[in-house]
Coordinates of N, CA and C in Angstrom, one line a residue:
M1 N 95.2 99.0 120.1 CA 94.3 98.0 119.7 C 93.0 98.1 120.5
K2 N 91.9 97.8 119.8 CA 90.6 97.9 120.4 C 89.9 96.5 120.3
T3 N 89.1 96.2 121.3 CA 88.4 94.9 121.4 C 87.2 95.0 120.4
I4 N 86.7 93.8 120.2 CA 85.5 93.7 119.3 C 84.3 94.5 119.9
S5 N 84.2 94.5 121.2 CA 83.1 95.3 121.8 C 83.3 96.8 121.6
Q6 N 84.5 97.2 121.7 CA 84.8 98.7 121.4 C 84.5 99.0 120.0
I7 N 84.9 98.1 119.1 CA 84.7 98.4 117.7 C 83.2 98.4 117.3
A8 N 82.5 97.5 117.9 CA 81.0 97.4 117.7 C 80.4 98.7 118.2
K9 N 80.8 99.2 119.4 CA 80.2 100.4 119.9 C 80.6 101.6 119.0
L10 N 81.8 101.7 118.6 CA 82.3 102.8 117.7 C 81.6 102.9 116.4
S11 N 81.3 101.7 115.8 CA 80.8 101.6 114.5 C 79.3 101.5 114.4
G12 N 78.7 101.1 115.5 CA 77.2 101.0 115.5 C 76.7 99.7 114.9
I13 N 77.6 98.7 114.7 CA 77.2 97.4 114.2 C 77.4 96.4 115.4
S14 N 76.8 95.3 115.3 CA 76.8 94.3 116.4 C 78.1 93.5 116.4
V15 N 78.4 93.0 117.6 CA 79.5 92.1 117.8 C 79.4 90.9 116.9
R16 N 78.1 90.4 116.8 CA 77.9 89.3 115.9 C 78.2 89.5 114.5
T17 N 77.9 90.7 114.0 CA 78.2 91.1 112.6 C 79.7 91.1 112.4
L18 N 80.5 91.6 113.4 CA 81.9 91.6 113.3 C 82.5 90.2 113.3
Q19 N 81.9 89.3 114.1 CA 82.3 87.9 114.2 C 82.0 87.3 112.8
Y20 N 80.8 87.6 112.2 CA 80.5 87.1 110.9 C 81.5 87.5 109.8
Y21 N 81.9 88.8 109.9 CA 82.8 89.3 108.9 C 84.2 88.5 109.0
D22 N 84.5 88.2 110.3 CA 85.7 87.4 110.5 C 85.5 86.0 109.9
E23 N 84.4 85.4 110.1 CA 84.1 84.0 109.7 C 84.2 83.9 108.1
I24 N 83.7 84.9 107.4 CA 83.7 84.9 106.0 C 85.0 85.5 105.4
G25 N 85.9 86.0 106.2 CA 87.2 86.5 105.7 C 87.1 87.9 105.2
L26 N 86.0 88.6 105.5 CA 85.9 90.0 105.1 C 86.7 91.0 105.9
L27 N 86.7 90.8 107.2 CA 87.4 91.6 108.1 C 88.0 90.7 109.3
K28 N 89.3 90.4 109.1 CA 89.9 89.6 110.1 C 90.5 90.5 111.2
P29 N 90.5 90.0 112.4 CA 91.1 90.8 113.5 C 92.6 90.9 113.3
S30 N 93.1 92.0 113.8 CA 94.6 92.2 113.6 C 95.4 91.2 114.5
S31 N 94.8 90.9 115.6 CA 95.5 89.9 116.5 C 94.4 89.3 117.5
L32 N 94.9 88.4 118.2 CA 94.0 87.8 119.3 C 94.7 88.1 120.6
S33 N 93.9 88.4 121.6 CA 94.5 88.5 123.0 C 94.9 87.2 123.5
E34 N 95.6 87.2 124.6 CA 96.0 85.9 125.3 C 94.8 85.0 125.6
S35 N 93.7 85.6 125.9 CA 92.5 84.8 126.2 C 91.6 84.6 124.9
G36 N 92.1 84.9 123.7 CA 91.4 84.6 122.5 C 90.4 85.6 122.0
Y37 N 90.4 86.8 122.6 CA 89.5 87.9 122.1 C 90.1 88.5 120.9
R38 N 89.2 88.9 119.9 CA 89.6 89.6 118.7 C 90.0 91.0 119.0
L39 N 91.1 91.4 118.5 CA 91.6 92.8 118.6 C 91.8 93.4 117.3
Y40 N 91.5 94.7 117.2 CA 91.6 95.4 115.9 C 92.5 96.7 116.0
D41 N 93.3 96.9 115.0 CA 94.2 98.1 115.0 C 93.6 99.1 114.1
E42 N 94.3 100.2 113.9 CA 93.8 101.3 113.0 C 93.6 100.9 111.6
E43 N 94.4 100.1 111.1 CA 94.3 99.6 109.7 C 93.0 98.8 109.5
A44 N 92.6 98.0 110.5 CA 91.4 97.2 110.5 C 90.2 98.2 110.6
L45 N 90.3 99.2 111.4 CA 89.2 100.2 111.5 C 89.0 100.9 110.1
G46 N 90.1 101.2 109.4 CA 90.0 101.8 108.1 C 89.2 100.9 107.1
K47 N 89.6 99.6 107.2 CA 88.9 98.6 106.3 C 87.5 98.5 106.7
L48 N 87.1 98.5 108.0 CA 85.7 98.4 108.4 C 85.0 99.7 107.9
Q49 N 85.6 100.8 107.9 CA 85.0 102.0 107.4 C 84.7 101.9 105.9
Q50 N 85.6 101.3 105.1 CA 85.4 101.0 103.7 C 84.2 100.1 103.5
I51 N 84.2 99.0 104.3 CA 83.1 98.0 104.2 C 81.7 98.7 104.5
L52 N 81.6 99.5 105.5 CA 80.4 100.1 105.9 C 80.0 101.1 104.8
T53 N 80.9 101.8 104.2 CA 80.6 102.8 103.1 C 80.1 102.0 101.9
L54 N 80.7 100.9 101.5 CA 80.2 100.2 100.4 C 78.9 99.5 100.7
K55 N 78.6 99.1 101.9 CA 77.3 98.6 102.2 C 76.2 99.7 102.1
E56 N 76.6 100.9 102.5 CA 75.6 102.0 102.3 C 75.3 102.3 100.8
L57 N 76.3 101.9 100.0 CA 76.1 102.1 98.5 C 75.4 100.9 97.9
D58 N 74.9 100.0 98.7 CA 74.2 98.8 98.3 C 75.0 97.7 97.6
F59 N 76.3 97.7 97.9 CA 77.1 96.5 97.5 C 76.8 95.3 98.4
S60 N 76.8 94.1 97.9 CA 76.7 92.9 98.7 C 78.0 92.6 99.3
L61 N 78.0 91.8 100.4 CA 79.2 91.4 101.1 C 80.2 90.7 100.1
K62 N 79.6 89.9 99.2 CA 80.5 89.2 98.2 C 81.1 90.3 97.3
E63 N 80.4 91.3 96.9 CA 80.9 92.3 96.0 C 82.0 93.1 96.8
I64 N 81.7 93.4 98.0 CA 82.7 94.2 98.8 C 84.0 93.4 99.0
Q65 N 83.8 92.1 99.3 CA 85.0 91.3 99.4 C 85.9 91.3 98.2
H66 N 85.2 91.2 97.0 CA 85.9 91.3 95.7 C 86.6 92.7 95.5
L67 N 85.8 93.7 95.8 CA 86.4 95.1 95.6 C 87.6 95.3 96.5
L68 N 87.5 94.9 97.7 CA 88.6 95.2 98.7 C 89.8 94.4 98.4
S69 N 89.7 93.3 97.7 CA 90.8 92.4 97.4 C 91.4 92.7 96.0
G70 N 90.7 93.6 95.2 CA 91.1 93.8 93.8 C 91.8 95.2 93.7
A71 N 92.0 95.5 92.4 CA 92.7 96.8 92.1 C 91.7 97.9 92.1
N72 N 92.1 99.1 92.1 CA 91.3 100.3 92.1 C 90.4 100.4 90.8
S73 N 90.9 99.8 89.7 CA 90.1 99.8 88.5 C 88.9 99.0 88.6
D74 N 88.9 97.9 89.4 CA 87.8 97.1 89.7 C 86.7 97.9 90.5
R75 N 87.2 98.8 91.4 CA 86.3 99.6 92.1 C 85.6 100.6 91.2
A76 N 86.4 101.2 90.3 CA 85.8 102.2 89.4 C 84.8 101.6 88.5
T77 N 85.0 100.4 88.0 CA 84.1 99.7 87.2 C 82.8 99.4 88.0
A78 N 83.0 98.9 89.2 CA 81.8 98.6 90.0 C 81.0 99.8 90.3
F79 N 81.6 100.9 90.6 CA 80.9 102.2 90.9 C 80.1 102.6 89.6
C80 N 80.7 102.4 88.5 CA 80.0 102.8 87.2 C 78.8 101.9 87.0
R81 N 78.9 100.6 87.3 CA 77.8 99.7 87.2 C 76.6 100.1 88.1
K82 N 77.0 100.7 89.2 CA 75.9 101.1 90.2 C 75.5 102.5 90.0
N83 N 76.1 103.2 88.9 CA 75.8 104.6 88.6 C 76.1 105.5 89.8
I84 N 77.3 105.3 90.4 CA 77.8 106.1 91.5 C 78.8 107.0 90.9
N85 N 78.6 108.3 91.1 CA 79.6 109.3 90.6 C 80.2 110.0 91.8
F86 N 81.5 110.3 91.7 CA 82.1 111.1 92.8 C 82.7 112.4 92.2

């Protein structure tokens, strides 16, 4: 498990951004420490990587939230609308 500070340092985004992602339900911490600090596991790191990739592709946070909660067909449709080819 990694702390929010460690995740911020690894990902290059701010602690405040990670807190905001938690507030809007985009990236919830895996657990909380006894003192209430957010902790993230490998699965959460993978989700953060997906979020950051989709942001690089100019998806809004609302779109990202929808894409990550939906089926893969939703993602393919969204990529087509953005003219993204893989």
